[in-house]
Short mmCIF file of N, CA and C in Angstrom, two decimals:
data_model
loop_
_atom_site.label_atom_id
_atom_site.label_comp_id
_atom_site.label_asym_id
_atom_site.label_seq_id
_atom_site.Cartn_x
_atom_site.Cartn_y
_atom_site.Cartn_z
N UNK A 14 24.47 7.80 -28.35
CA UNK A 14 24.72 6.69 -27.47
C UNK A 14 23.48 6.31 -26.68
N UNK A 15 22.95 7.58 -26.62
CA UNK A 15 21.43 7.16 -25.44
C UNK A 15 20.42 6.50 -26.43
N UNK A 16 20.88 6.46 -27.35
CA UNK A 16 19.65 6.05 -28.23
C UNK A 16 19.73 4.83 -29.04
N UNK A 17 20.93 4.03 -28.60
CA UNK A 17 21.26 3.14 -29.32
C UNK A 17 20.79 1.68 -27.88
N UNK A 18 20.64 2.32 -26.71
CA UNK A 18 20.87 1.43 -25.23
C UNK A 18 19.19 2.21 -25.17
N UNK A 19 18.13 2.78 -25.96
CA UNK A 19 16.99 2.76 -25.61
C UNK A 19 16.67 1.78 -26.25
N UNK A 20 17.05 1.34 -27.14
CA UNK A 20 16.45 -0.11 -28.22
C UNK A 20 16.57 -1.26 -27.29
N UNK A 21 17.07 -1.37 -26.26
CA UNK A 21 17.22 -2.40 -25.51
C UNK A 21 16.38 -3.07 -24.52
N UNK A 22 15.56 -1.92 -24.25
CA UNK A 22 14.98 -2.39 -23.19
C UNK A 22 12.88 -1.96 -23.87
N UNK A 23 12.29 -1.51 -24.91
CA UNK A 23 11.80 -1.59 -25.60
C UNK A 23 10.70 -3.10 -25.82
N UNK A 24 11.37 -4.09 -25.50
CA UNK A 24 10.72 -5.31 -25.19
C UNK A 24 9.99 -5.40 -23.47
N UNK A 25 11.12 -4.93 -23.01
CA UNK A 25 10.48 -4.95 -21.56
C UNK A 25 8.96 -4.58 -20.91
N UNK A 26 8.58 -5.74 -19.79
CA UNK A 26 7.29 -5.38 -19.86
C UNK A 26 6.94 -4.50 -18.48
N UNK A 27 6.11 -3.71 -18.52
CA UNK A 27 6.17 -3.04 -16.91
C UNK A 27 5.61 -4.26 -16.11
N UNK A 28 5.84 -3.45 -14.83
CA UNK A 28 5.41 -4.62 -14.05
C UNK A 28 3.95 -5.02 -13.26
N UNK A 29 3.40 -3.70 -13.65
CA UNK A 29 1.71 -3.49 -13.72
C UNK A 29 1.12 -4.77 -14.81
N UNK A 30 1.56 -4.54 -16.24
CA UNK A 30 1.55 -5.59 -17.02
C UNK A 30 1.72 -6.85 -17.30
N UNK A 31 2.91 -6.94 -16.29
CA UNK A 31 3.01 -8.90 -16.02
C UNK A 31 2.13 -9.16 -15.03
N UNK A 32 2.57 -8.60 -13.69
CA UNK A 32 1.85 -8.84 -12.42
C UNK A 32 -0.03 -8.32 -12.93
N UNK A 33 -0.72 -8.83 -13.69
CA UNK A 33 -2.35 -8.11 -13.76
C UNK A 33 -3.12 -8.80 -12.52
N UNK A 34 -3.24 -7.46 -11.66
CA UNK A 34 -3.87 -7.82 -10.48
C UNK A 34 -5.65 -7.79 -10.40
N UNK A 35 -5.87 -7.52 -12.03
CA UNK A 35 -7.29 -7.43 -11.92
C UNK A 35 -7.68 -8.64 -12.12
N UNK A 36 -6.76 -9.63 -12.67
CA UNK A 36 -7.09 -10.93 -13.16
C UNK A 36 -7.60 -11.85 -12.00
N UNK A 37 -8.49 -12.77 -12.00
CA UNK A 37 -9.02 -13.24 -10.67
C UNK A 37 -8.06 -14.45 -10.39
N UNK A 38 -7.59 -14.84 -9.10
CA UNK A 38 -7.30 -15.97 -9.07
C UNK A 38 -8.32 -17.41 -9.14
N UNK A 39 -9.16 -17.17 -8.76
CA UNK A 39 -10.27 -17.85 -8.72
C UNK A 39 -11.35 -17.54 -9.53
N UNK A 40 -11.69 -18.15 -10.11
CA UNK A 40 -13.14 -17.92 -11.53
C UNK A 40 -14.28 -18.96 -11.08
N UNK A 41 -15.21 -18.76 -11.38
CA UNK A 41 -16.55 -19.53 -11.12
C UNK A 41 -16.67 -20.11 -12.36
N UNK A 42 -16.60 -21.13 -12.83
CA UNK A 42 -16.99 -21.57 -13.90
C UNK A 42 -18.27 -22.06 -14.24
N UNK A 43 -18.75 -22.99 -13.28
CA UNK A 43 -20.61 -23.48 -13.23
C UNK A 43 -20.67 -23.90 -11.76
N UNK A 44 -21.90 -23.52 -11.62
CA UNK A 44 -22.55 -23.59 -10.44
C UNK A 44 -24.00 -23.93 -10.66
N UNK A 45 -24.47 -25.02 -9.93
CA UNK A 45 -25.98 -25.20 -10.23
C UNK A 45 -26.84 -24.03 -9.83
N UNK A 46 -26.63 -23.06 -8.84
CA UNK A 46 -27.43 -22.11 -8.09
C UNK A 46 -26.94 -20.60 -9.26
N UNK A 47 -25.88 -20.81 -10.10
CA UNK A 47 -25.39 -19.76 -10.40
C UNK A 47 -24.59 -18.54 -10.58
N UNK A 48 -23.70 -19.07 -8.96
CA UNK A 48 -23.09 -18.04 -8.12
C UNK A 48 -23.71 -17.48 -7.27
N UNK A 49 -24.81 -17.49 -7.01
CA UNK A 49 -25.28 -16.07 -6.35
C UNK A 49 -25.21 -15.73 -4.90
N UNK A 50 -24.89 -17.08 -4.23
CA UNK A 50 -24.48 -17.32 -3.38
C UNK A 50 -23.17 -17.08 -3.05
N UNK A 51 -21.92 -17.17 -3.57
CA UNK A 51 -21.13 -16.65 -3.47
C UNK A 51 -20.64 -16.00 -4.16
N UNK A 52 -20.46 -15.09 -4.78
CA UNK A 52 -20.48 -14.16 -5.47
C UNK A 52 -19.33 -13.04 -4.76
N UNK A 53 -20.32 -12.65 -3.72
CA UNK A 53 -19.80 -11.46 -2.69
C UNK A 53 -18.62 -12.34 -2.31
N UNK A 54 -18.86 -13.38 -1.40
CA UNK A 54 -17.78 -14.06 -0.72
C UNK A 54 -16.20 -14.15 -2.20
N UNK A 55 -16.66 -14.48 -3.15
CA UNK A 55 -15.54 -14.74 -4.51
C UNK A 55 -14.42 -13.44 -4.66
N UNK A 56 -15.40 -12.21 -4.55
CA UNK A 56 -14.82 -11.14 -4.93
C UNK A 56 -13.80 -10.96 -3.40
N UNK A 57 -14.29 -10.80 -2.46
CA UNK A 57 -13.22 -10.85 -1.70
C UNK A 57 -11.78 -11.54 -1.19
N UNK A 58 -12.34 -12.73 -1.54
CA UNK A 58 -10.88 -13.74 -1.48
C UNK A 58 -10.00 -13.29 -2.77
N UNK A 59 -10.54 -13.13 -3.84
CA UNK A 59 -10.07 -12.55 -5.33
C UNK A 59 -9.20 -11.49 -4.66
N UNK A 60 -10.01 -10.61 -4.12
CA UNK A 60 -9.23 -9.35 -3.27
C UNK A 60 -7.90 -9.72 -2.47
N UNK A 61 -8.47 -10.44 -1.31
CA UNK A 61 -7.04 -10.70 -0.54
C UNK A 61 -6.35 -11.29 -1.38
N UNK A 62 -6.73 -12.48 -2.36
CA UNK A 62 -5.45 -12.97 -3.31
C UNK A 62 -4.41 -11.93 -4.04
N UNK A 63 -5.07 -11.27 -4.88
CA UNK A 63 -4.23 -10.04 -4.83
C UNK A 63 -3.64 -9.36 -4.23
N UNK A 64 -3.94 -8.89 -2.77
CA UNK A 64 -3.12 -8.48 -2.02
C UNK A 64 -2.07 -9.28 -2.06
N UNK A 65 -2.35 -10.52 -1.42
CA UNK A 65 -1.21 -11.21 -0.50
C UNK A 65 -0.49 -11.36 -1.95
N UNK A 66 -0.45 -11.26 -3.49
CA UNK A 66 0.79 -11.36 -4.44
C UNK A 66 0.97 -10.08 -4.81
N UNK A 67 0.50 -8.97 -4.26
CA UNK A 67 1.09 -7.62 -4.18
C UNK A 67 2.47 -7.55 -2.65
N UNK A 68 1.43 -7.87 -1.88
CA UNK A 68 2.95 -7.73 -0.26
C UNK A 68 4.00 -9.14 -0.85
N UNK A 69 3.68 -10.02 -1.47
CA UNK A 69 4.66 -11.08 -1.66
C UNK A 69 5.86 -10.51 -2.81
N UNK A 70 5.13 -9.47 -3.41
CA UNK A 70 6.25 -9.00 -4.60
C UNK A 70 7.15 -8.12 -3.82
N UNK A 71 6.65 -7.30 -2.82
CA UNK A 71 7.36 -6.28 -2.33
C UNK A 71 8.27 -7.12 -0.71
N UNK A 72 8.03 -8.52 -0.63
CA UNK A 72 9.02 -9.32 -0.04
C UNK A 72 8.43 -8.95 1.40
N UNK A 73 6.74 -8.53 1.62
CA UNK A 73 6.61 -8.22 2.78
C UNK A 73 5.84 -9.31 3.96
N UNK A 74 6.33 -10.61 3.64
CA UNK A 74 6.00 -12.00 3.87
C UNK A 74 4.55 -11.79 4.61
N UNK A 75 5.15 -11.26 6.18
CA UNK A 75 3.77 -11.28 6.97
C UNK A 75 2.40 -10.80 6.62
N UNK A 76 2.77 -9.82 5.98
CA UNK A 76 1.28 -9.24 5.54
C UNK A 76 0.54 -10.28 3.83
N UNK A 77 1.53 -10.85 3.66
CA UNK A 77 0.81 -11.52 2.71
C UNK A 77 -0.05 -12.79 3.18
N UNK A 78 0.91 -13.30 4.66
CA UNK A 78 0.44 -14.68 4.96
C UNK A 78 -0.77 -14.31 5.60
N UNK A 79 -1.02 -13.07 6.12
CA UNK A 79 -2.61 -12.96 6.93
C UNK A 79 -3.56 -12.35 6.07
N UNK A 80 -3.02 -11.72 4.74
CA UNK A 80 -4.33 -11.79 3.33
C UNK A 80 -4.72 -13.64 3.11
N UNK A 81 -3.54 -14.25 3.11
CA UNK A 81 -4.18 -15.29 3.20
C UNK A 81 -5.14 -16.19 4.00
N UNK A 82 -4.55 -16.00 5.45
CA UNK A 82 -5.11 -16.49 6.31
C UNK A 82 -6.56 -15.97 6.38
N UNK A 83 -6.62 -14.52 6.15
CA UNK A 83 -7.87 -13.85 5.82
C UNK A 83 -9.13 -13.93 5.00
N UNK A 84 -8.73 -14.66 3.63
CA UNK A 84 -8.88 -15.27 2.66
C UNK A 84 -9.60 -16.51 2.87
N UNK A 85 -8.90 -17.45 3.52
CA UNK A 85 -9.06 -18.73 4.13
C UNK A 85 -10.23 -18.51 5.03
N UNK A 86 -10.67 -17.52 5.72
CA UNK A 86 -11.58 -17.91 6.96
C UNK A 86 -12.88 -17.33 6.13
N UNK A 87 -12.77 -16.29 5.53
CA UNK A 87 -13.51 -15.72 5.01
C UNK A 87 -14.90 -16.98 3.60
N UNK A 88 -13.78 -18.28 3.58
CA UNK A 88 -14.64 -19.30 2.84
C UNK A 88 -15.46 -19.76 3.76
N UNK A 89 -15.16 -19.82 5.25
CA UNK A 89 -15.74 -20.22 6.28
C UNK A 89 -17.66 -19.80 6.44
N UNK A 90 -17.73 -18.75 5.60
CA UNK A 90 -18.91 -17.62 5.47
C UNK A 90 -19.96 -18.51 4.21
N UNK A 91 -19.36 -19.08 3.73
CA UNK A 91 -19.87 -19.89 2.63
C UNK A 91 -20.59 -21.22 3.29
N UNK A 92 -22.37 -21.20 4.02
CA UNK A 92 -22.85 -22.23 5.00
C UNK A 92 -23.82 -22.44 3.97
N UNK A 93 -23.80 -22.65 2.85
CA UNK A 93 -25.18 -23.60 1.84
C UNK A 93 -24.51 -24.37 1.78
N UNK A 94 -25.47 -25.55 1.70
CA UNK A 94 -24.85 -26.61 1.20
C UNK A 94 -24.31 -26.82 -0.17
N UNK A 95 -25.21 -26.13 -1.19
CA UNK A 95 -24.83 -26.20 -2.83
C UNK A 95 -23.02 -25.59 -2.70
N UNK A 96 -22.74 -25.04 -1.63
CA UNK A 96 -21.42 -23.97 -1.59
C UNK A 96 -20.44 -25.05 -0.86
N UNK A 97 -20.86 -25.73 -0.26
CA UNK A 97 -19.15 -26.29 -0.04
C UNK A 97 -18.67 -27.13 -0.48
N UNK A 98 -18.59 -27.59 -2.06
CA UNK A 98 -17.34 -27.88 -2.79
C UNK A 98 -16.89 -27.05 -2.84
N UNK A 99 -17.56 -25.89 -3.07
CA UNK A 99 -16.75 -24.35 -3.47
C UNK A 99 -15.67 -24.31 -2.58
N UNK A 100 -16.45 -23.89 -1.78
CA UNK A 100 -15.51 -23.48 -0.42
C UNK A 100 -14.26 -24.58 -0.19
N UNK A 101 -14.69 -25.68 -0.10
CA UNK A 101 -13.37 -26.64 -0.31
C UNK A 101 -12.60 -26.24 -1.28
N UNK A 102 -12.73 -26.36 -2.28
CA UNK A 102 -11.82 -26.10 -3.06
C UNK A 102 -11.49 -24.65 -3.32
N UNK A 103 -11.86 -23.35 -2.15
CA UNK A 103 -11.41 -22.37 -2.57
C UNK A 103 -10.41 -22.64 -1.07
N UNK A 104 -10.66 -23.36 -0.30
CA UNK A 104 -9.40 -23.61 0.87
C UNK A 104 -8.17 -24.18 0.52
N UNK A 105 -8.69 -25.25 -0.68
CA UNK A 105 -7.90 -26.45 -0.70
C UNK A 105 -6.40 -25.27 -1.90
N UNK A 106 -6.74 -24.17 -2.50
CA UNK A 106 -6.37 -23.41 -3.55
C UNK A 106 -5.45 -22.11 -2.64
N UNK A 107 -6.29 -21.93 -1.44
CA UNK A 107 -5.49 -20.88 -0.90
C UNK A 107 -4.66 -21.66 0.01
N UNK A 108 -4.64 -22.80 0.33
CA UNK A 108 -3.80 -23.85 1.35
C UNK A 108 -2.52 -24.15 0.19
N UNK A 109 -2.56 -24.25 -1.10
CA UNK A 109 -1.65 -24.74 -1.96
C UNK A 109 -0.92 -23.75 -2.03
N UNK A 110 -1.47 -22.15 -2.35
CA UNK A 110 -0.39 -21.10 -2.04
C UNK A 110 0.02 -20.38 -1.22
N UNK A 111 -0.16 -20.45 0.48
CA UNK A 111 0.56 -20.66 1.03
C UNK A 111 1.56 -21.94 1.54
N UNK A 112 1.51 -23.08 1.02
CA UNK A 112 2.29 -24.16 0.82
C UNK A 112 3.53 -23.83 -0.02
N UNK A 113 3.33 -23.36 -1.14
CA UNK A 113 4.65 -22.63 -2.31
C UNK A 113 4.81 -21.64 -1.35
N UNK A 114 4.27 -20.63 -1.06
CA UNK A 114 4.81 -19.77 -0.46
C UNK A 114 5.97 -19.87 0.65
N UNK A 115 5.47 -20.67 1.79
CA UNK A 115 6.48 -21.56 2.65
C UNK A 115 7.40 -22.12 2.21
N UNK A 116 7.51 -23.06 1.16
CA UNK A 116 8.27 -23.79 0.44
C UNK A 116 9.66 -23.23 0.14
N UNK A 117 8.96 -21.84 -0.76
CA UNK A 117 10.03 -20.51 -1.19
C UNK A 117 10.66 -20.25 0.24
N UNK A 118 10.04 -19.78 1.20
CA UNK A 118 10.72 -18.84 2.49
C UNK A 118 11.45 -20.01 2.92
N UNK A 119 11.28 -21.45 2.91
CA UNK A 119 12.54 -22.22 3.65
C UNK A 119 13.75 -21.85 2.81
N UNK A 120 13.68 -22.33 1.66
CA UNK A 120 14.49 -22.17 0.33
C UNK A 120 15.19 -21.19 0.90
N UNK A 121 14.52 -19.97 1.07
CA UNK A 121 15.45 -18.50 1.21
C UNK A 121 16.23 -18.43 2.25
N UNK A 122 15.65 -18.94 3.62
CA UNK A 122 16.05 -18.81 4.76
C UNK A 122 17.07 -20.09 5.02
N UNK A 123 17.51 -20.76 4.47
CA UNK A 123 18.07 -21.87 5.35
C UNK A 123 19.34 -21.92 4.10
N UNK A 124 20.56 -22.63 4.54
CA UNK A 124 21.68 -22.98 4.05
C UNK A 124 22.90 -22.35 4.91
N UNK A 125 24.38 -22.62 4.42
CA UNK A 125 25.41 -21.84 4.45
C UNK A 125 25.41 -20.51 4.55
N UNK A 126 25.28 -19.46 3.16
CA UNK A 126 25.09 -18.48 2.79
C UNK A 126 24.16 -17.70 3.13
N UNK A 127 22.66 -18.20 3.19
CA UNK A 127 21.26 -17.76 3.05
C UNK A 127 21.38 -16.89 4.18
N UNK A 128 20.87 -15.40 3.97
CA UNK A 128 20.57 -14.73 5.39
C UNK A 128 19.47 -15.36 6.12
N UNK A 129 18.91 -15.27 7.59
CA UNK A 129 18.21 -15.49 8.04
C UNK A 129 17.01 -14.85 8.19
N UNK A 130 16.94 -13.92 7.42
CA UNK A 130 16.06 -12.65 7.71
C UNK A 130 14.35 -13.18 7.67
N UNK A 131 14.53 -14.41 6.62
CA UNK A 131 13.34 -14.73 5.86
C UNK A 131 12.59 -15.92 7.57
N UNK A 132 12.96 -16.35 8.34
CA UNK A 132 12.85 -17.50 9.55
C UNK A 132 11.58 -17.20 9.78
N UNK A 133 11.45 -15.96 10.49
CA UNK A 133 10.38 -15.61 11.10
C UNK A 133 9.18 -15.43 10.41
N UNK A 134 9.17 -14.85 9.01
CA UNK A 134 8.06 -15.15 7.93
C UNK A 134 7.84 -17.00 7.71
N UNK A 135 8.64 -17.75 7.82
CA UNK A 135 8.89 -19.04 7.35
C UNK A 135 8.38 -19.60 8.98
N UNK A 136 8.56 -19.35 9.79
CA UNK A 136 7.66 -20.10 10.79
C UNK A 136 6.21 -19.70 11.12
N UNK A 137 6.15 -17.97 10.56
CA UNK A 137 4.27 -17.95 10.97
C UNK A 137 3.66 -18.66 9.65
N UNK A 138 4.64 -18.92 8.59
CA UNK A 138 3.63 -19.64 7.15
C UNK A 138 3.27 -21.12 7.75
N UNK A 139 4.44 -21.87 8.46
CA UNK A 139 4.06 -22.88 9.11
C UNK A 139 3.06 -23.19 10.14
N UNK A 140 2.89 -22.05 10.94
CA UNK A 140 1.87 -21.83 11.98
C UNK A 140 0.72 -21.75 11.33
N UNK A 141 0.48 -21.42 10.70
CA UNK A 141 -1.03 -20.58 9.82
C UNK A 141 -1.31 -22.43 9.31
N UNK A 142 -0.49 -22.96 8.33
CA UNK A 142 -0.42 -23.67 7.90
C UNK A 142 -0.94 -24.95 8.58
N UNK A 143 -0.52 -25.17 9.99
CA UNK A 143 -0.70 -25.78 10.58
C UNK A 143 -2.29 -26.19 11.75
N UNK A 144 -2.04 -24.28 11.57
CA UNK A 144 -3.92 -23.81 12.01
C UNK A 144 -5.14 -24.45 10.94
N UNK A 145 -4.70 -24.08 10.07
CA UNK A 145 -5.53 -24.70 8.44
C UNK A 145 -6.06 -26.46 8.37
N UNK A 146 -4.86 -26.72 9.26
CA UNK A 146 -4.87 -28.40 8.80
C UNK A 146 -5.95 -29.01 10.07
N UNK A 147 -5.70 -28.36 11.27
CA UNK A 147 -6.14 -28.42 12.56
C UNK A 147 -7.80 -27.79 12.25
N UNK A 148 -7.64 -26.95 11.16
CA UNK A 148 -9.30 -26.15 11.19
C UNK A 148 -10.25 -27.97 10.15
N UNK A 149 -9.34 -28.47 9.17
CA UNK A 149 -10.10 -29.52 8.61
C UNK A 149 -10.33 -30.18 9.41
#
């Protein structure tokens, strides 16, 4: 019997394997300077990105929204000029996912049914969010 209900799950993928946290969210594709300039700054936001979809898997809202927020200031470090499209568009990328992110926590938190548990994650995503817009 145990061996007929092991064939079942045989497809299944771990979750090290779906979730690949080595994968970058952000890639450099061309740069006139090369990268070399940001480089250091890349690997770290790469870093907090990962974090903040490691605490987001384990449903631990706050600590994901201040990898982000962390993330976000940390482009701030990026003062060449050849670097801020970069940097724009590495704000404009971490501003979009905490945007879904928020999006999700209203979703969760609000209705009839919905516990409330999720509010308080769902108003500092708005706060942060709102810091972000106030920092452009």
């Amino acid at each position: 019997m145990k061996d007929r209900r092991r064939g079942l799950f045989l497809w299944s993928m771990k979750e090290r394997e779906y979730f690949n946290e080595e994968q970058n969210k952000i890639e450099l594709v061309s740069c006139l300077h090369g990268g070399f300039d940001c480089q250091e700054h890349l690997a770290i936001i790469n870093k907090k990105f990962s974090a903040s979809n490691r605490f987001m898997r384990n449903k631990d809202y706050a600590k994901s929204i201040e990898a982000l927020k962390n993330a976000y200031y940390i482009t701030s470090e990026l003062s060449e000029s050849s670097c801020s499209s970069c940097a724009e568009f590495f704000r404009s990328t971490i501003t979009k996912s905490l945007e879904n992110m928020q999006e999700d926590l209203y979703k969760m938190s609000t209705g009839l049914f919905r516990p409330k548990r999720y509010q308080l994650s769902y108003k500092l995503a708005s706060s942060v969010l709102k810091e972000f817009k106030k920092d452009n």
